[in-house]
Amino acid sequence: MLERRHAQVVATPAGTRLLELGKTILQTCNAAKEEMKTIGHRRRLRIGVLPPLPSGPLSKLLNSFQQANPGIEVEVADGHCDGWCHCEQTFGLLAEGDRDAVISIVNESVASKYASRALFNFPYMLTVRSDHRFAEQRSVTIGDLVNESLILPQRCTFLQDVTNALTSLGRAARIIYRTDHDDWALELVAAGLGLAFVPGFFKISTIKQVPVSGLGISRTVGLVWQRERENDDLKKFAAFAENHGWAQ
């Protein structure tokens, strides 16, 4: 593998090739050792998720973060929430230490108690059956809802906004059902029993979602955590989630 040339000792072609292979093997071994070390010391980040959130964007977020941060294992579990407007139980997971952070509705009350990062905003839309007269309209007004049977959330503050708007027109709202469960509301709409206000990201072939001009109801979804439990992994996830392409 070596040969002497006067005062020098040089590698033969076979020796040079052997040296290159040896370096490659050494680099592979070192990389394998580092990977095993990382796997053996993976940190765990426990995230609670509000159940009604769209699974597609959340799955992409978690998959992308996991690939970019193989040393951090993300454990996800559904939060406890009675619809979009009543999510106090979700934050109980933080207080009890069962979750490091939750992805949930963020409002002024939540932001005053916890650290948070806004992730995306979604509007509330009027949901109608595909054969309803509103289905082909680009938008409707509050006045258009007079004499319509409405399905409204039970514990949302904007329930009062809708009823007040109708009252200002001299007509009382015809509320036939009150529920904080979007799936129930959508089933009632699909059955032709009334119109419902639900988040604008639901995609169902038998119903259409129509904006209500002048109403402007929306909710902000964000990552929420206790300030005293903040760590580097949580900061990294928060920054990654904030920059995630939610609209894609």
PDB file of C-alpha atoms in Angstrom:
ATOM      1  CA  MET A   1       0.000   0.000   0.000  1.00  0.00           C
ATOM      2  CA  LEU A   2       3.070   2.239   0.443  1.00  0.00           C
ATOM      3  CA  GLU A   3       6.239   2.546  -1.584  1.00  0.00           C
ATOM      4  CA  ARG A   4       9.541   4.324  -0.945  1.00  0.00           C
ATOM      5  CA  ARG A   5      10.737   6.840  -3.492  1.00  0.00           C
ATOM      6  CA  HIS A   6      14.207   8.083  -2.575  1.00  0.00           C
ATOM      7  CA  ALA A   7      13.625   9.951   0.719  1.00  0.00           C
ATOM      8  CA  GLN A   8       9.823   9.822   0.548  1.00  0.00           C
ATOM      9  CA  VAL A   9       7.208   7.229   1.380  1.00  0.00           C
ATOM     10  CA  VAL A  10       4.083   7.607  -0.730  1.00  0.00           C
ATOM     11  CA  ALA A  11       0.865   5.674  -1.054  1.00  0.00           C
ATOM     12  CA  THR A  12       0.263   3.445  -3.994  1.00  0.00           C
ATOM     13  CA  PRO A  13      -2.999   3.925  -5.975  1.00  0.00           C
ATOM     14  CA  ALA A  14      -4.509   1.097  -3.951  1.00  0.00           C
ATOM     15  CA  GLY A  15      -3.325   2.753  -0.740  1.00  0.00           C
ATOM     16  CA  THR A  16      -4.844   6.090  -1.754  1.00  0.00           C
ATOM     17  CA  ARG A  17      -8.151   4.393  -2.462  1.00  0.00           C
ATOM     18  CA  LEU A  18      -8.027   2.577   0.879  1.00  0.00           C
ATOM     19  CA  LEU A  19      -7.423   5.876   2.673  1.00  0.00           C
ATOM     20  CA  GLU A  20     -10.474   7.446   0.986  1.00  0.00           C
ATOM     21  CA  LEU A  21     -12.648   4.481   1.942  1.00  0.00           C
ATOM     22  CA  GLY A  22     -11.353   4.628   5.502  1.00  0.00           C
ATOM     23  CA  LYS A  23     -12.298   8.304   5.817  1.00  0.00           C
ATOM     24  CA  THR A  24     -15.772   7.582   4.484  1.00  0.00           C
ATOM     25  CA  ILE A  25     -16.244   4.717   6.945  1.00  0.00           C
ATOM     26  CA  LEU A  26     -15.027   6.898   9.838  1.00  0.00           C
ATOM     27  CA  GLN A  27     -17.413   9.726   8.902  1.00  0.00           C
ATOM     28  CA  THR A  28     -20.322   7.277   8.665  1.00  0.00           C
ATOM     29  CA  CYS A  29     -19.488   5.792  12.065  1.00  0.00           C
ATOM     30  CA  ASN A  30     -19.259   9.223  13.684  1.00  0.00           C
ATOM     31  CA  ALA A  31     -22.575  10.285  12.131  1.00  0.00           C
ATOM     32  CA  ALA A  32     -24.218   7.073  13.372  1.00  0.00           C
ATOM     33  CA  LYS A  33     -22.870   7.669  16.886  1.00  0.00           C
ATOM     34  CA  GLU A  34     -24.269  11.213  16.924  1.00  0.00           C
ATOM     35  CA  GLU A  35     -27.652  10.013  15.659  1.00  0.00           C
ATOM     36  CA  MET A  36     -27.841   7.296  18.290  1.00  0.00           C
ATOM     37  CA  LYS A  37     -26.899   9.836  20.927  1.00  0.00           C
ATOM     38  CA  THR A  38     -29.655  12.167  19.721  1.00  0.00           C
ATOM     39  CA  ILE A  39     -32.281   9.421  19.659  1.00  0.00           C
ATOM     40  CA  GLY A  40     -31.271   8.315  23.132  1.00  0.00           C
ATOM     41  CA  HIS A  41     -31.738  11.839  24.481  1.00  0.00           C
ATOM     42  CA  ARG A  42     -34.771  13.079  22.544  1.00  0.00           C
ATOM     43  CA  ARG A  43     -36.735  15.708  24.399  1.00  0.00           C
ATOM     44  CA  ARG A  44     -40.508  15.492  24.462  1.00  0.00           C
ATOM     45  CA  LEU A  45     -42.805  18.419  23.742  1.00  0.00           C
ATOM     46  CA  ARG A  46     -46.435  17.824  24.726  1.00  0.00           C
ATOM     47  CA  ILE A  47     -48.944  19.821  22.676  1.00  0.00           C
ATOM     48  CA  GLY A  48     -52.718  19.942  23.179  1.00  0.00           C
ATOM     49  CA  VAL A  49     -54.876  20.712  20.141  1.00  0.00           C
ATOM     50  CA  LEU A  50     -58.386  22.118  19.995  1.00  0.00           C
ATOM     51  CA  PRO A  51     -60.400  19.263  18.361  1.00  0.00           C
ATOM     52  CA  PRO A  52     -62.358  21.252  15.729  1.00  0.00           C
ATOM     53  CA  LEU A  53     -59.194  22.642  14.105  1.00  0.00           C
ATOM     54  CA  PRO A  54     -58.510  21.503  10.515  1.00  0.00           C
ATOM     55  CA  SER A  55     -56.264  18.450  10.610  1.00  0.00           C
ATOM     56  CA  GLY A  56     -54.501  19.052   7.279  1.00  0.00           C
ATOM     57  CA  PRO A  57     -52.508  22.204   8.178  1.00  0.00           C
ATOM     58  CA  LEU A  58     -51.779  20.895  11.677  1.00  0.00           C
ATOM     59  CA  SER A  59     -50.424  17.610  10.326  1.00  0.00           C
ATOM     60  CA  LYS A  60     -48.133  19.496   7.931  1.00  0.00           C
ATOM     61  CA  LEU A  61     -46.902  21.713  10.770  1.00  0.00           C
ATOM     62  CA  LEU A  62     -46.066  18.783  13.036  1.00  0.00           C
ATOM     63  CA  ASN A  63     -44.426  16.760  10.266  1.00  0.00           C
ATOM     64  CA  SER A  64     -42.300  19.700   9.100  1.00  0.00           C
ATOM     65  CA  PHE A  65     -41.215  20.541  12.645  1.00  0.00           C
ATOM     66  CA  GLN A  66     -40.338  16.915  13.388  1.00  0.00           C
ATOM     67  CA  GLN A  67     -38.184  16.650  10.276  1.00  0.00           C
ATOM     68  CA  ALA A  68     -36.409  19.916  11.041  1.00  0.00           C
ATOM     69  CA  ASN A  69     -35.893  18.995  14.716  1.00  0.00           C
ATOM     70  CA  PRO A  70     -35.288  15.228  15.027  1.00  0.00           C
ATOM     71  CA  GLY A  71     -34.035  15.675  18.586  1.00  0.00           C
ATOM     72  CA  ILE A  72     -37.466  16.867  19.789  1.00  0.00           C
ATOM     73  CA  GLU A  73     -40.309  14.375  19.996  1.00  0.00           C
ATOM     74  CA  VAL A  74     -43.741  15.999  19.706  1.00  0.00           C
ATOM     75  CA  GLU A  75     -46.592  14.311  21.562  1.00  0.00           C
ATOM     76  CA  VAL A  76     -50.047  15.555  20.512  1.00  0.00           C
ATOM     77  CA  ALA A  77     -53.393  15.055  22.234  1.00  0.00           C
ATOM     78  CA  ASP A  78     -56.842  16.557  21.749  1.00  0.00           C
ATOM     79  CA  GLY A  79     -57.760  19.305  24.162  1.00  0.00           C
ATOM     80  CA  HIS A  80     -61.066  19.484  25.997  1.00  0.00           C
ATOM     81  CA  CYS A  81     -63.377  22.086  24.511  1.00  0.00           C
ATOM     82  CA  ASP A  82     -67.123  22.570  24.129  1.00  0.00           C
ATOM     83  CA  GLY A  83     -66.927  24.203  20.716  1.00  0.00           C
ATOM     84  CA  TRP A  84     -65.043  27.328  19.645  1.00  0.00           C
ATOM     85  CA  CYS A  85     -66.440  29.667  22.257  1.00  0.00           C
ATOM     86  CA  HIS A  86     -65.998  27.753  25.482  1.00  0.00           C
ATOM     87  CA  CYS A  87     -62.450  26.462  25.838  1.00  0.00           C
ATOM     88  CA  GLU A  88     -61.632  26.931  29.522  1.00  0.00           C
ATOM     89  CA  GLN A  89     -61.036  23.202  29.984  1.00  0.00           C
ATOM     90  CA  THR A  90     -58.336  23.273  27.318  1.00  0.00           C
ATOM     91  CA  PHE A  91     -56.241  25.624  29.431  1.00  0.00           C
ATOM     92  CA  GLY A  92     -56.708  23.410  32.473  1.00  0.00           C
ATOM     93  CA  LEU A  93     -54.197  21.075  30.790  1.00  0.00           C
ATOM     94  CA  LEU A  94     -51.583  23.806  31.118  1.00  0.00           C
ATOM     95  CA  ALA A  95     -52.366  24.533  34.753  1.00  0.00           C
ATOM     96  CA  GLU A  96     -52.154  20.842  35.616  1.00  0.00           C
ATOM     97  CA  GLY A  97     -48.869  20.439  33.750  1.00  0.00           C
ATOM     98  CA  ASP A  98     -50.287  17.796  31.408  1.00  0.00           C
ATOM     99  CA  ARG A  99     -49.326  19.857  28.342  1.00  0.00           C
ATOM    100  CA  ASP A 100     -46.426  22.175  27.606  1.00  0.00           C
ATOM    101  CA  ALA A 101     -48.598  24.240  25.243  1.00  0.00           C
ATOM    102  CA  VAL A 102     -51.977  24.137  23.535  1.00  0.00           C
ATOM    103  CA  ILE A 103     -53.150  25.287  20.115  1.00  0.00           C
ATOM    104  CA  SER A 104     -56.458  26.966  20.816  1.00  0.00           C
ATOM    105  CA  ILE A 105     -58.531  30.141  20.561  1.00  0.00           C
ATOM    106  CA  VAL A 106     -56.631  33.246  21.695  1.00  0.00           C
ATOM    107  CA  ASN A 107     -58.533  36.266  22.944  1.00  0.00           C
ATOM    108  CA  GLU A 108     -57.761  39.172  25.289  1.00  0.00           C
ATOM    109  CA  SER A 109     -58.517  37.131  28.396  1.00  0.00           C
ATOM    110  CA  VAL A 110     -56.189  34.286  27.328  1.00  0.00           C
ATOM    111  CA  ALA A 111     -53.413  36.675  26.261  1.00  0.00           C
ATOM    112  CA  SER A 112     -53.501  38.382  29.678  1.00  0.00           C
ATOM    113  CA  LYS A 113     -52.966  35.091  31.545  1.00  0.00           C
ATOM    114  CA  TYR A 114     -50.593  33.150  29.285  1.00  0.00           C
ATOM    115  CA  ALA A 115     -47.765  33.587  26.825  1.00  0.00           C
ATOM    116  CA  SER A 116     -49.058  33.146  23.277  1.00  0.00           C
ATOM    117  CA  ARG A 117     -48.272  33.394  19.575  1.00  0.00           C
ATOM    118  CA  ALA A 118     -51.048  34.103  17.063  1.00  0.00           C
ATOM    119  CA  LEU A 119     -50.957  31.528  14.241  1.00  0.00           C
ATOM    120  CA  PHE A 120     -53.928  32.245  11.974  1.00  0.00           C
ATOM    121  CA  ASN A 121     -57.321  33.913  11.881  1.00  0.00           C
ATOM    122  CA  PHE A 122     -60.554  32.434  10.542  1.00  0.00           C
ATOM    123  CA  PRO A 123     -63.893  34.167   9.824  1.00  0.00           C
ATOM    124  CA  TYR A 124     -67.304  32.923  10.816  1.00  0.00           C
ATOM    125  CA  MET A 125     -69.503  32.277   7.792  1.00  0.00           C
ATOM    126  CA  LEU A 126     -73.205  31.694   7.275  1.00  0.00           C
ATOM    127  CA  THR A 127     -73.609  28.029   6.347  1.00  0.00           C
ATOM    128  CA  VAL A 128     -76.536  27.106   4.104  1.00  0.00           C
ATOM    129  CA  ARG A 129     -77.598  23.979   2.257  1.00  0.00           C
ATOM    130  CA  SER A 130     -76.449  23.894  -1.370  1.00  0.00           C
ATOM    131  CA  ASP A 131     -80.030  24.220  -2.658  1.00  0.00           C
ATOM    132  CA  HIS A 132     -80.825  27.267  -0.484  1.00  0.00           C
ATOM    133  CA  ARG A 133     -81.447  30.604  -2.215  1.00  0.00           C
ATOM    134  CA  PHE A 134     -78.363  32.097  -0.510  1.00  0.00           C
ATOM    135  CA  ALA A 135     -76.035  29.391  -1.849  1.00  0.00           C
ATOM    136  CA  GLU A 136     -75.149  31.195  -5.086  1.00  0.00           C
ATOM    137  CA  GLN A 137     -74.846  34.664  -3.558  1.00  0.00           C
ATOM    138  CA  ARG A 138     -71.430  36.252  -2.969  1.00  0.00           C
ATOM    139  CA  SER A 139     -72.631  37.661   0.369  1.00  0.00           C
ATOM    140  CA  VAL A 140     -75.765  38.396   2.376  1.00  0.00           C
ATOM    141  CA  THR A 141     -76.737  41.080   4.899  1.00  0.00           C
ATOM    142  CA  ILE A 142     -78.203  40.826   8.375  1.00  0.00           C
ATOM    143  CA  GLY A 143     -81.480  42.037   6.866  1.00  0.00           C
ATOM    144  CA  ASP A 144     -81.527  38.997   4.586  1.00  0.00           C
ATOM    145  CA  LEU A 145     -81.693  36.767   7.666  1.00  0.00           C
ATOM    146  CA  VAL A 146     -85.080  38.070   8.766  1.00  0.00           C
ATOM    147  CA  ASN A 147     -87.551  35.138   8.848  1.00  0.00           C
ATOM    148  CA  GLU A 148     -84.715  32.608   8.407  1.00  0.00           C
ATOM    149  CA  SER A 149     -84.384  29.797  10.954  1.00  0.00           C
ATOM    150  CA  LEU A 150     -80.984  30.159  12.644  1.00  0.00           C
ATOM    151  CA  ILE A 151     -78.723  27.718  14.443  1.00  0.00           C
ATOM    152  CA  LEU A 152     -76.401  29.670  16.740  1.00  0.00           C
ATOM    153  CA  PRO A 153     -73.662  28.829  19.269  1.00  0.00           C
ATOM    154  CA  GLN A 154     -74.936  28.657  22.807  1.00  0.00           C
ATOM    155  CA  ARG A 155     -72.100  30.330  24.702  1.00  0.00           C
ATOM    156  CA  CYS A 156     -70.505  32.698  22.166  1.00  0.00           C
ATOM    157  CA  THR A 157     -70.506  36.447  22.756  1.00  0.00           C
ATOM    158  CA  PHE A 158     -71.323  37.059  19.101  1.00  0.00           C
ATOM    159  CA  LEU A 159     -74.658  35.278  19.593  1.00  0.00           C
ATOM    160  CA  GLN A 160     -75.797  38.548  21.171  1.00  0.00           C
ATOM    161  CA  ASP A 161     -74.251  40.520  18.287  1.00  0.00           C
ATOM    162  CA  VAL A 162     -76.393  38.631  15.761  1.00  0.00           C
ATOM    163  CA  THR A 163     -79.599  38.896  17.774  1.00  0.00           C
ATOM    164  CA  ASN A 164     -78.987  42.602  18.497  1.00  0.00           C
ATOM    165  CA  ALA A 165     -78.432  43.274  14.783  1.00  0.00           C
ATOM    166  CA  LEU A 166     -81.743  41.629  13.925  1.00  0.00           C
ATOM    167  CA  THR A 167     -83.527  43.436  16.754  1.00  0.00           C
ATOM    168  CA  SER A 168     -82.270  46.755  15.381  1.00  0.00           C
ATOM    169  CA  LEU A 169     -84.226  45.937  12.212  1.00  0.00           C
ATOM    170  CA  GLY A 170     -87.349  45.488  14.281  1.00  0.00           C
ATOM    171  CA  ARG A 171     -87.352  41.705  14.017  1.00  0.00           C
ATOM    172  CA  ALA A 172     -86.469  39.071  16.589  1.00  0.00           C
ATOM    173  CA  ALA A 173     -84.059  36.313  15.609  1.00  0.00           C
ATOM    174  CA  ARG A 174     -85.709  32.978  14.824  1.00  0.00           C
ATOM    175  CA  ILE A 175     -83.336  30.682  16.703  1.00  0.00           C
ATOM    176  CA  ILE A 176     -84.399  27.068  16.358  1.00  0.00           C
ATOM    177  CA  TYR A 177     -81.325  25.434  17.890  1.00  0.00           C
ATOM    178  CA  ARG A 178     -78.379  26.425  20.044  1.00  0.00           C
ATOM    179  CA  THR A 179     -75.259  24.289  20.117  1.00  0.00           C
ATOM    180  CA  ASP A 180     -71.507  24.763  20.561  1.00  0.00           C
ATOM    181  CA  HIS A 181     -70.771  21.677  18.450  1.00  0.00           C
ATOM    182  CA  ASP A 182     -70.075  22.538  14.821  1.00  0.00           C
ATOM    183  CA  ASP A 183     -70.733  19.001  13.596  1.00  0.00           C
ATOM    184  CA  TRP A 184     -74.267  19.098  15.018  1.00  0.00           C
ATOM    185  CA  ALA A 185     -74.912  22.494  13.473  1.00  0.00           C
ATOM    186  CA  LEU A 186     -73.683  21.290  10.074  1.00  0.00           C
ATOM    187  CA  GLU A 187     -75.889  18.196  10.240  1.00  0.00           C
ATOM    188  CA  LEU A 188     -78.932  20.378  10.915  1.00  0.00           C
ATOM    189  CA  VAL A 189     -78.048  22.642   7.997  1.00  0.00           C
ATOM    190  CA  ALA A 190     -77.563  19.643   5.693  1.00  0.00           C
ATOM    191  CA  ALA A 191     -81.008  18.406   6.754  1.00  0.00           C
ATOM    192  CA  GLY A 192     -82.505  21.734   5.690  1.00  0.00           C
ATOM    193  CA  LEU A 193     -83.609  22.734   9.192  1.00  0.00           C
ATOM    194  CA  GLY A 194     -81.899  26.118   9.312  1.00  0.00           C
ATOM    195  CA  LEU A 195     -78.800  28.244   8.719  1.00  0.00           C
ATOM    196  CA  ALA A 196     -75.752  28.215  10.979  1.00  0.00           C
ATOM    197  CA  PHE A 197     -72.707  30.350  11.760  1.00  0.00           C
ATOM    198  CA  VAL A 198     -69.572  28.175  11.792  1.00  0.00           C
ATOM    199  CA  PRO A 199     -65.832  28.641  11.103  1.00  0.00           C
ATOM    200  CA  GLY A 200     -65.087  29.283   7.452  1.00  0.00           C
ATOM    201  CA  PHE A 201     -62.693  26.384   6.866  1.00  0.00           C
ATOM    202  CA  PHE A 202     -65.254  23.556   6.745  1.00  0.00           C
ATOM    203  CA  LYS A 203     -65.514  21.995   3.286  1.00  0.00           C
ATOM    204  CA  ILE A 204     -68.619  19.856   2.768  1.00  0.00           C
ATOM    205  CA  SER A 205     -70.159  19.206  -0.646  1.00  0.00           C
ATOM    206  CA  THR A 206     -73.777  19.477   0.512  1.00  0.00           C
ATOM    207  CA  ILE A 207     -73.438  22.922   2.086  1.00  0.00           C
ATOM    208  CA  LYS A 208     -72.140  26.350   1.076  1.00  0.00           C
ATOM    209  CA  GLN A 209     -70.623  29.079   3.198  1.00  0.00           C
ATOM    210  CA  VAL A 210     -71.586  32.684   2.539  1.00  0.00           C
ATOM    211  CA  PRO A 211     -70.077  35.846   4.110  1.00  0.00           C
ATOM    212  CA  VAL A 212     -72.438  38.165   6.020  1.00  0.00           C
ATOM    213  CA  SER A 213     -71.450  41.716   5.109  1.00  0.00           C
ATOM    214  CA  GLY A 214     -70.996  44.118   7.985  1.00  0.00           C
ATOM    215  CA  LEU A 215     -70.871  41.399  10.665  1.00  0.00           C
ATOM    216  CA  GLY A 216     -67.107  40.810  10.765  1.00  0.00           C
ATOM    217  CA  ILE A 217     -66.993  37.891  13.207  1.00  0.00           C
ATOM    218  CA  SER A 218     -63.685  36.036  13.385  1.00  0.00           C
ATOM    219  CA  ARG A 219     -61.510  34.091  15.800  1.00  0.00           C
ATOM    220  CA  THR A 220     -57.735  33.902  16.252  1.00  0.00           C
ATOM    221  CA  VAL A 221     -56.020  30.550  16.778  1.00  0.00           C
ATOM    222  CA  GLY A 222     -52.659  30.553  18.506  1.00  0.00           C
ATOM    223  CA  LEU A 223     -50.127  28.616  20.538  1.00  0.00           C
ATOM    224  CA  VAL A 224     -50.577  29.191  24.274  1.00  0.00           C
ATOM    225  CA  TRP A 225     -48.288  28.234  27.167  1.00  0.00           C
ATOM    226  CA  GLN A 226     -47.415  29.140  30.741  1.00  0.00           C
ATOM    227  CA  ARG A 227     -44.622  31.704  30.911  1.00  0.00           C
ATOM    228  CA  GLU A 228     -42.880  29.976  33.823  1.00  0.00           C
ATOM    229  CA  ARG A 229     -42.687  26.691  31.888  1.00  0.00           C
ATOM    230  CA  GLU A 230     -41.121  28.199  28.774  1.00  0.00           C
ATOM    231  CA  ASN A 231     -37.958  26.463  27.526  1.00  0.00           C
ATOM    232  CA  ASP A 232     -35.785  26.453  24.411  1.00  0.00           C
ATOM    233  CA  ASP A 233     -37.740  23.637  22.722  1.00  0.00           C
ATOM    234  CA  LEU A 234     -41.022  25.446  23.268  1.00  0.00           C
ATOM    235  CA  LYS A 235     -39.577  28.709  21.927  1.00  0.00           C
ATOM    236  CA  LYS A 236     -38.328  26.847  18.862  1.00  0.00           C
ATOM    237  CA  PHE A 237     -41.750  25.273  18.240  1.00  0.00           C
ATOM    238  CA  ALA A 238     -43.544  28.611  18.743  1.00  0.00           C
ATOM    239  CA  ALA A 239     -41.315  30.365  16.202  1.00  0.00           C
ATOM    240  CA  PHE A 240     -41.674  27.474  13.736  1.00  0.00           C
ATOM    241  CA  ALA A 241     -45.480  27.430  14.088  1.00  0.00           C
ATOM    242  CA  GLU A 242     -45.731  31.200  13.663  1.00  0.00           C
ATOM    243  CA  ASN A 243     -43.826  31.032  10.361  1.00  0.00           C
ATOM    244  CA  HIS A 244     -45.685  27.980   9.079  1.00  0.00           C
ATOM    245  CA  GLY A 245     -47.570  28.472   5.797  1.00  0.00           C
ATOM    246  CA  TRP A 246     -51.086  28.115   7.223  1.00  0.00           C
ATOM    247  CA  ALA A 247     -52.770  29.337   4.072  1.00  0.00           C
ATOM    248  CA  GLN A 248     -51.136  26.679   1.871  1.00  0.00           C
TER     249      GLN A 248
END
